[in-house]
Amino acid sequence: MNATEAINPASTDKSTADSSGSMITSQGLTKHYGKFIAVSDITFSVPQGEVVAFLGPNGAGKSTTMKMLTGFLAPTRGHASIGGFDVFENRQEAAQILGYLPENGPLYMEMTPKSLLHYCARLRGLSKEFTATRIEYVVDRCSLGTVWEKPIGKLSKGFRQRVGMAQAILHDPAVLILDEPTSGLDPNQTHQVRDLIRSLAKSKTILLSTHILSEVQAMCGRIILVNNGRVILDGPVSALSEDIAGMEKRFQELTA
Ligand code: ADP
């Protein structure tokens, strides 16, 4: 079996979508920090196989929403589910089918990519054989060969981001939530990560946050635009505009 054939049954099991067919569900998610409302009543669902851009200016509430969707932050109100599993009530089931790239990448600065990915595989209970084939795959797809045994804390932002991507896709999850996946990458690395996301999009449901409009056009079919913690547009990319210049103008008008 080669690396790309190592499939986690959870990633291809269509029965994991909820009864409405949604793989990612945000139901009235709201987050207050004291009197400040960071996220207010965000509701949307992402059906199986869709690649959705979670778009908005800095401070719009994208990361906060993603942290609640992935079960890393408790909402003030509302619910989040992945593949029909509530991320707090059915945490383990949701985590099995979810890969998450947090905004600041992997935090274990003293570990190496090798030790981190083996550690993640053990935490997830992956078999030795599956771990070996998946590690071969992620090292290749995320180009980690040259930094494999270097401490993550010594790596550039671009390499750290790719270690984060490797950790997110290691268990071959059906759903990916990626917080600014190309942040800090140079143009070549950006190209490589976009290619990776496009190839993952063939078999996975993806929600990715960004404020880069060319990224939206290159990778996504649908936009959920947030501003001041609220959804202000949800529709096909063409709902913003057909071309980048038009998209930028409309984005500015809507988020000014
Ligand atoms: P984005 O990801 O769209 O840039 P964030 O979700 O990071 O936005 O932040 C949304 C808003 O919530 C911002 O105004 C941010 O300063 C605020 N915020 C985020 N985390 C906290 C926190 N722990 N305490 C107080 N305010 C926060």
mmCIF file of C-alpha atoms and ligand atoms in Angstrom:
data_model
loop_
_atom_site.group_PDB
_atom_site.id
_atom_site.type_symbol
_atom_site.label_atom_id
_atom_site.label_comp_id
_atom_site.label_asym_id
_atom_site.label_seq_id
_atom_site.Cartn_x
_atom_site.Cartn_y
_atom_site.Cartn_z
ATOM 1 C CA MET A 1 0.000 0.000 0.000
ATOM 2 C CA ASN A 2 1.418 3.425 -0.846
ATOM 3 C CA ALA A 3 0.997 6.528 1.297
ATOM 4 C CA THR A 4 -1.924 7.988 -0.635
ATOM 5 C CA GLU A 5 -3.889 4.756 -0.319
ATOM 6 C CA ALA A 6 -3.851 4.884 3.477
ATOM 7 C CA ILE A 7 -7.425 5.912 4.072
ATOM 8 C CA ASN A 8 -8.998 6.432 7.453
ATOM 9 C CA PRO A 9 -12.478 4.858 7.283
ATOM 10 C CA ALA A 10 -13.911 7.896 9.138
ATOM 11 C CA SER A 11 -12.824 10.200 6.302
ATOM 12 C CA THR A 12 -14.880 8.484 3.640
ATOM 13 C CA ASP A 13 -17.887 7.419 5.651
ATOM 14 C CA LYS A 14 -20.793 9.430 4.245
ATOM 15 C CA SER A 15 -22.980 8.443 7.191
ATOM 16 C CA THR A 16 -21.080 10.994 9.311
ATOM 17 C CA ALA A 17 -23.042 13.923 7.816
ATOM 18 C CA ASP A 18 -26.028 14.926 9.991
ATOM 19 C CA SER A 19 -29.608 14.294 8.862
ATOM 20 C CA SER A 20 -29.598 17.545 6.857
ATOM 21 C CA GLY A 21 -26.367 16.456 5.112
ATOM 22 C CA SER A 22 -24.306 19.098 6.932
ATOM 23 C CA MET A 23 -20.704 18.305 7.865
ATOM 24 C CA ILE A 24 -20.068 21.637 9.631
ATOM 25 C CA THR A 25 -22.909 23.291 11.509
ATOM 26 C CA SER A 26 -22.768 26.616 13.331
ATOM 27 C CA GLN A 27 -26.031 27.253 15.099
ATOM 28 C CA GLY A 28 -26.361 30.704 16.643
ATOM 29 C CA LEU A 29 -22.730 30.737 17.814
ATOM 30 C CA THR A 30 -22.122 33.767 19.998
ATOM 31 C CA LYS A 31 -19.093 34.800 22.053
ATOM 32 C CA HIS A 32 -18.937 37.627 24.574
ATOM 33 C CA TYR A 33 -15.705 38.788 26.217
ATOM 34 C CA GLY A 34 -17.077 40.765 29.145
ATOM 35 C CA LYS A 35 -19.264 43.415 27.504
ATOM 36 C CA PHE A 36 -17.543 43.032 24.121
ATOM 37 C CA ILE A 37 -19.409 40.892 21.585
ATOM 38 C CA ALA A 38 -16.774 39.196 19.411
ATOM 39 C CA VAL A 39 -19.200 36.854 17.594
ATOM 40 C CA SER A 40 -22.960 37.275 17.394
ATOM 41 C CA ASP A 41 -25.482 34.630 16.349
ATOM 42 C CA ILE A 42 -23.450 33.038 13.552
ATOM 43 C CA THR A 43 -25.499 30.390 11.774
ATOM 44 C CA PHE A 44 -24.513 28.391 8.704
ATOM 45 C CA SER A 45 -24.022 24.838 7.549
ATOM 46 C CA VAL A 46 -21.558 23.319 5.120
ATOM 47 C CA PRO A 47 -22.645 20.232 3.191
ATOM 48 C CA GLN A 48 -20.303 17.363 2.406
ATOM 49 C CA GLY A 49 -17.686 18.152 -0.223
ATOM 50 C CA GLU A 50 -18.058 21.937 -0.186
ATOM 51 C CA VAL A 51 -15.030 24.259 0.123
ATOM 52 C CA VAL A 52 -16.087 27.462 1.846
ATOM 53 C CA ALA A 53 -14.144 30.663 2.420
ATOM 54 C CA PHE A 54 -14.764 32.231 5.808
ATOM 55 C CA LEU A 55 -13.893 35.731 4.810
ATOM 56 C CA GLY A 56 -13.659 38.967 6.722
ATOM 57 C CA PRO A 57 -11.349 41.787 7.771
ATOM 58 C CA ASN A 58 -9.030 41.413 10.777
ATOM 59 C CA GLY A 59 -11.009 41.305 13.999
ATOM 60 C CA ALA A 60 -14.238 40.204 12.269
ATOM 61 C CA GLY A 61 -14.565 37.114 14.468
ATOM 62 C CA LYS A 62 -13.259 34.376 12.142
ATOM 63 C CA SER A 63 -10.762 32.752 14.547
ATOM 64 C CA THR A 64 -13.164 32.985 17.481
ATOM 65 C CA THR A 65 -15.872 31.220 15.450
ATOM 66 C CA MET A 66 -13.420 28.543 14.286
ATOM 67 C CA LYS A 67 -12.283 27.906 17.866
ATOM 68 C CA MET A 68 -15.918 27.372 18.868
ATOM 69 C CA LEU A 69 -16.598 25.168 15.827
ATOM 70 C CA THR A 70 -13.655 22.941 16.743
ATOM 71 C CA GLY A 71 -14.520 22.703 20.443
ATOM 72 C CA PHE A 72 -11.486 24.713 21.618
ATOM 73 C CA LEU A 73 -13.563 27.598 22.986
ATOM 74 C CA ALA A 74 -16.913 27.396 24.758
ATOM 75 C CA PRO A 75 -19.545 29.649 23.193
ATOM 76 C CA THR A 76 -21.557 32.084 25.280
ATOM 77 C CA ARG A 77 -24.563 30.795 23.314
ATOM 78 C CA GLY A 78 -25.198 28.450 20.424
ATOM 79 C CA HIS A 79 -24.039 25.045 19.236
ATOM 80 C CA ALA A 80 -21.450 23.626 16.874
ATOM 81 C CA SER A 81 -21.345 20.194 15.298
ATOM 82 C CA ILE A 82 -19.020 18.325 12.990
ATOM 83 C CA GLY A 83 -20.505 15.496 10.937
ATOM 84 C CA GLY A 84 -23.584 15.640 13.134
ATOM 85 C CA PHE A 85 -21.582 15.301 16.382
ATOM 86 C CA ASP A 86 -21.856 18.156 18.881
ATOM 87 C CA VAL A 87 -18.265 19.319 19.473
ATOM 88 C CA PHE A 88 -18.734 19.463 23.256
ATOM 89 C CA GLU A 89 -21.215 16.654 23.932
ATOM 90 C CA ASN A 90 -19.651 14.182 21.461
ATOM 91 C CA ARG A 91 -16.135 15.579 21.521
ATOM 92 C CA GLN A 92 -14.308 12.346 20.646
ATOM 93 C CA GLU A 93 -16.500 11.449 17.676
ATOM 94 C CA ALA A 94 -16.264 15.000 16.312
ATOM 95 C CA ALA A 95 -12.463 15.099 16.793
ATOM 96 C CA GLN A 96 -12.036 11.848 14.874
ATOM 97 C CA ILE A 97 -13.377 13.340 11.664
ATOM 98 C CA LEU A 98 -11.984 16.858 12.147
ATOM 99 C CA GLY A 99 -8.621 18.366 11.222
ATOM 100 C CA TYR A 100 -7.958 21.873 12.576
ATOM 101 C CA LEU A 101 -5.208 24.306 11.699
ATOM 102 C CA PRO A 102 -5.286 26.973 14.448
ATOM 103 C CA GLU A 103 -4.331 30.567 13.682
ATOM 104 C CA ASN A 104 -0.867 30.350 15.243
ATOM 105 C CA GLY A 105 0.084 26.853 14.091
ATOM 106 C CA PRO A 106 1.569 24.217 16.408
ATOM 107 C CA LEU A 107 2.462 25.426 19.897
ATOM 108 C CA TYR A 108 4.970 22.770 20.946
ATOM 109 C CA MET A 109 8.107 24.754 20.123
ATOM 110 C CA GLU A 110 10.566 22.304 21.694
ATOM 111 C CA MET A 111 9.253 19.332 19.708
ATOM 112 C CA THR A 112 10.370 18.469 16.184
ATOM 113 C CA PRO A 113 7.893 17.831 13.347
ATOM 114 C CA LYS A 114 8.803 14.144 13.680
ATOM 115 C CA SER A 115 8.122 13.942 17.427
ATOM 116 C CA LEU A 116 4.972 16.101 17.175
ATOM 117 C CA LEU A 117 3.374 14.067 14.395
ATOM 118 C CA HIS A 118 4.191 10.731 16.086
ATOM 119 C CA TYR A 119 2.792 12.165 19.344
ATOM 120 C CA CYS A 120 -0.427 13.278 17.567
ATOM 121 C CA ALA A 121 -0.764 9.845 15.950
ATOM 122 C CA ARG A 122 -0.477 8.157 19.373
ATOM 123 C CA LEU A 123 -3.006 10.575 20.931
ATOM 124 C CA ARG A 124 -5.429 9.770 18.130
ATOM 125 C CA GLY A 125 -4.893 6.046 18.567
ATOM 126 C CA LEU A 126 -3.778 5.495 14.967
ATOM 127 C CA SER A 127 -2.320 2.076 14.170
ATOM 128 C CA LYS A 128 1.431 1.749 13.521
ATOM 129 C CA GLU A 129 0.860 0.886 9.877
ATOM 130 C CA PHE A 130 -1.595 3.732 9.273
ATOM 131 C CA THR A 131 0.738 6.166 11.074
ATOM 132 C CA ALA A 132 3.696 5.145 8.915
ATOM 133 C CA THR A 133 1.824 5.558 5.622
ATOM 134 C CA ARG A 134 0.181 8.831 6.663
ATOM 135 C CA ILE A 135 3.460 10.316 7.922
ATOM 136 C CA GLU A 136 5.113 9.448 4.624
ATOM 137 C CA TYR A 137 2.209 11.197 2.854
ATOM 138 C CA VAL A 138 2.178 14.401 4.982
ATOM 139 C CA VAL A 139 5.971 14.804 4.915
ATOM 140 C CA ASP A 140 5.808 14.649 1.139
ATOM 141 C CA ARG A 141 2.725 16.889 0.680
ATOM 142 C CA CYS A 142 3.836 19.485 3.225
ATOM 143 C CA SER A 143 7.543 19.333 2.193
ATOM 144 C CA LEU A 144 8.833 18.714 5.706
ATOM 145 C CA GLY A 145 11.809 16.509 4.801
ATOM 146 C CA THR A 146 14.505 19.153 5.395
ATOM 147 C CA VAL A 147 13.169 20.213 8.819
ATOM 148 C CA TRP A 148 11.931 16.824 10.023
ATOM 149 C CA GLU A 149 14.207 16.688 13.077
ATOM 150 C CA LYS A 150 14.601 20.401 13.841
ATOM 151 C CA PRO A 151 12.825 22.018 16.813
ATOM 152 C CA ILE A 152 9.577 23.678 15.681
ATOM 153 C CA GLY A 153 10.580 26.815 17.619
ATOM 154 C CA LYS A 154 13.583 27.241 15.284
ATOM 155 C CA LEU A 155 11.549 26.972 12.078
ATOM 156 C CA SER A 156 10.370 29.857 9.886
ATOM 157 C CA LYS A 157 6.691 30.878 9.989
ATOM 158 C CA GLY A 158 6.216 29.142 6.621
ATOM 159 C CA PHE A 159 7.552 25.806 7.888
ATOM 160 C CA ARG A 160 5.589 26.072 11.148
ATOM 161 C CA GLN A 161 2.441 26.644 9.138
ATOM 162 C CA ARG A 162 3.163 23.515 7.110
ATOM 163 C CA VAL A 163 3.792 21.483 10.276
ATOM 164 C CA GLY A 164 0.350 22.715 11.364
ATOM 165 C CA MET A 165 -1.158 21.564 8.062
ATOM 166 C CA ALA A 166 0.551 18.171 8.419
ATOM 167 C CA GLN A 167 -0.869 17.752 11.916
ATOM 168 C CA ALA A 168 -4.353 18.781 10.683
ATOM 169 C CA ILE A 169 -4.459 16.201 7.871
ATOM 170 C CA LEU A 170 -2.457 13.417 9.562
ATOM 171 C CA HIS A 171 -5.478 11.251 10.459
ATOM 172 C CA ASP A 172 -7.096 11.818 7.038
ATOM 173 C CA PRO A 173 -10.153 13.585 8.477
ATOM 174 C CA ALA A 174 -13.335 14.162 6.454
ATOM 175 C CA VAL A 175 -13.606 17.782 7.598
ATOM 176 C CA LEU A 176 -10.903 20.453 7.647
ATOM 177 C CA ILE A 177 -11.145 23.796 9.427
ATOM 178 C CA LEU A 178 -8.142 25.881 8.432
ATOM 179 C CA ASP A 179 -7.469 29.262 9.997
ATOM 180 C CA GLU A 180 -5.494 31.332 7.477
ATOM 181 C CA PRO A 181 -3.617 28.372 5.974
ATOM 182 C CA THR A 182 -1.311 30.523 3.823
ATOM 183 C CA SER A 183 -0.472 33.096 6.478
ATOM 184 C CA GLY A 184 3.279 33.781 6.609
ATOM 185 C CA LEU A 185 4.112 31.767 3.491
ATOM 186 C CA ASP A 186 6.205 33.076 0.597
ATOM 187 C CA PRO A 187 4.655 32.954 -2.921
ATOM 188 C CA ASN A 188 6.091 29.494 -3.715
ATOM 189 C CA GLN A 189 4.937 28.045 -0.408
ATOM 190 C CA THR A 190 1.525 29.694 -0.853
ATOM 191 C CA HIS A 191 1.210 28.036 -4.249
ATOM 192 C CA GLN A 192 2.150 24.673 -2.760
ATOM 193 C CA VAL A 193 -0.373 24.917 0.105
ATOM 194 C CA ARG A 194 -3.132 26.036 -2.280
ATOM 195 C CA ASP A 195 -2.367 23.005 -4.482
ATOM 196 C CA LEU A 196 -2.559 20.775 -1.416
ATOM 197 C CA ILE A 197 -5.926 22.276 -0.387
ATOM 198 C CA ARG A 198 -7.264 21.913 -3.930
ATOM 199 C CA SER A 199 -6.290 18.234 -3.976
ATOM 200 C CA LEU A 200 -7.808 17.681 -0.502
ATOM 201 C CA ALA A 201 -10.988 19.433 -1.687
ATOM 202 C CA LYS A 202 -11.720 16.499 -4.006
ATOM 203 C CA SER A 203 -12.664 14.319 -1.046
ATOM 204 C CA LYS A 204 -13.174 16.599 1.957
ATOM 205 C CA THR A 205 -15.384 19.322 3.377
ATOM 206 C CA ILE A 206 -13.298 22.433 4.035
ATOM 207 C CA LEU A 207 -13.886 25.727 5.820
ATOM 208 C CA LEU A 208 -10.914 28.064 5.504
ATOM 209 C CA SER A 209 -10.540 31.554 6.846
ATOM 210 C CA THR A 210 -8.762 34.225 4.914
ATOM 211 C CA HIS A 211 -8.828 37.884 4.023
ATOM 212 C CA ILE A 212 -7.022 37.266 0.709
ATOM 213 C CA LEU A 213 -9.532 37.495 -2.120
ATOM 214 C CA SER A 214 -7.359 35.770 -4.752
ATOM 215 C CA GLU A 215 -7.244 32.800 -2.386
ATOM 216 C CA VAL A 216 -11.026 32.685 -2.298
ATOM 217 C CA GLN A 217 -11.260 32.718 -6.058
ATOM 218 C CA ALA A 218 -8.520 30.075 -6.430
ATOM 219 C CA MET A 219 -9.928 27.539 -3.993
ATOM 220 C CA CYS A 220 -13.504 28.103 -2.887
ATOM 221 C CA GLY A 221 -17.007 27.710 -4.274
ATOM 222 C CA ARG A 222 -18.816 29.628 -1.565
ATOM 223 C CA ILE A 223 -18.164 32.635 0.648
ATOM 224 C CA ILE A 224 -19.370 33.325 4.157
ATOM 225 C CA LEU A 225 -18.460 36.953 4.785
ATOM 226 C CA VAL A 226 -18.302 38.155 8.390
ATOM 227 C CA ASN A 227 -17.925 41.637 9.776
ATOM 228 C CA ASN A 228 -18.150 42.814 13.398
ATOM 229 C CA GLY A 229 -18.947 39.252 14.474
ATOM 230 C CA ARG A 230 -21.938 38.781 12.160
ATOM 231 C CA VAL A 231 -22.519 37.033 8.842
ATOM 232 C CA ILE A 232 -23.228 39.711 6.252
ATOM 233 C CA LEU A 233 -23.155 37.574 3.096
ATOM 234 C CA ASP A 234 -23.430 33.836 2.418
ATOM 235 C CA GLY A 235 -23.441 32.652 -1.165
ATOM 236 C CA PRO A 236 -21.410 31.616 -4.200
ATOM 237 C CA VAL A 237 -18.096 33.424 -4.810
ATOM 238 C CA SER A 238 -19.785 35.207 -7.724
ATOM 239 C CA ALA A 239 -22.148 36.864 -5.191
ATOM 240 C CA LEU A 240 -19.212 39.117 -4.292
ATOM 241 C CA SER A 241 -18.083 39.625 -7.892
ATOM 242 C CA GLU A 242 -16.834 37.667 -10.906
ATOM 243 C CA ASP A 243 -13.314 39.189 -10.829
ATOM 244 C CA ILE A 244 -10.725 40.143 -8.197
ATOM 245 C CA ALA A 245 -11.032 43.906 -8.718
ATOM 246 C CA GLY A 246 -14.808 43.739 -8.326
ATOM 247 C CA MET A 247 -14.442 41.460 -5.303
ATOM 248 C CA GLU A 248 -12.085 43.905 -3.599
ATOM 249 C CA LYS A 249 -14.438 46.817 -4.218
ATOM 250 C CA ARG A 250 -17.481 44.924 -2.934
ATOM 251 C CA PHE A 251 -15.515 43.608 0.075
ATOM 252 C CA GLN A 252 -14.542 47.160 1.007
ATOM 253 C CA GLU A 253 -18.093 48.431 0.584
ATOM 254 C CA LEU A 254 -19.535 45.660 2.746
ATOM 255 C CA THR A 255 -16.915 45.780 5.517
ATOM 256 C CA ALA A 256 -16.133 49.512 5.635
HETATM 257 P P1 ADP B 1 -10.384 37.505 13.177
HETATM 258 O O1 ADP B 1 -9.978 36.084 13.282
HETATM 259 O O2 ADP B 1 -11.506 37.734 12.214
HETATM 260 O O3 ADP B 1 -9.227 38.427 12.923
HETATM 261 P P2 ADP B 1 -10.895 37.237 16.018
HETATM 262 O O4 ADP B 1 -11.906 36.166 16.111
HETATM 263 O O5 ADP B 1 -9.479 36.873 16.323
HETATM 264 O O6 ADP B 1 -11.002 37.954 14.596
HETATM 265 O O7 ADP B 1 -11.312 38.407 17.021
HETATM 266 C C1 ADP B 1 -12.611 38.975 17.001
HETATM 267 C C2 ADP B 1 -12.647 40.091 18.026
HETATM 268 O O8 ADP B 1 -12.613 39.510 19.332
HETATM 269 C C3 ADP B 1 -11.464 41.043 17.949
HETATM 270 O O9 ADP B 1 -11.922 42.352 18.219
HETATM 271 C C4 ADP B 1 -10.540 40.547 19.020
HETATM 272 O O10 ADP B 1 -9.719 41.592 19.524
HETATM 273 C C5 ADP B 1 -11.539 40.065 20.071
HETATM 274 N N1 ADP B 1 -10.976 38.972 20.907
HETATM 275 C C6 ADP B 1 -10.514 37.784 20.472
HETATM 276 N N2 ADP B 1 -10.093 37.031 21.506
HETATM 277 C C7 ADP B 1 -10.309 37.773 22.618
HETATM 278 C C8 ADP B 1 -10.073 37.553 24.025
HETATM 279 N N3 ADP B 1 -9.559 36.408 24.477
HETATM 280 N N4 ADP B 1 -10.433 38.550 24.880
HETATM 281 C C9 ADP B 1 -10.980 39.697 24.435
HETATM 282 N N5 ADP B 1 -11.204 39.969 23.141
HETATM 283 C C10 ADP B 1 -10.892 39.033 22.240
#
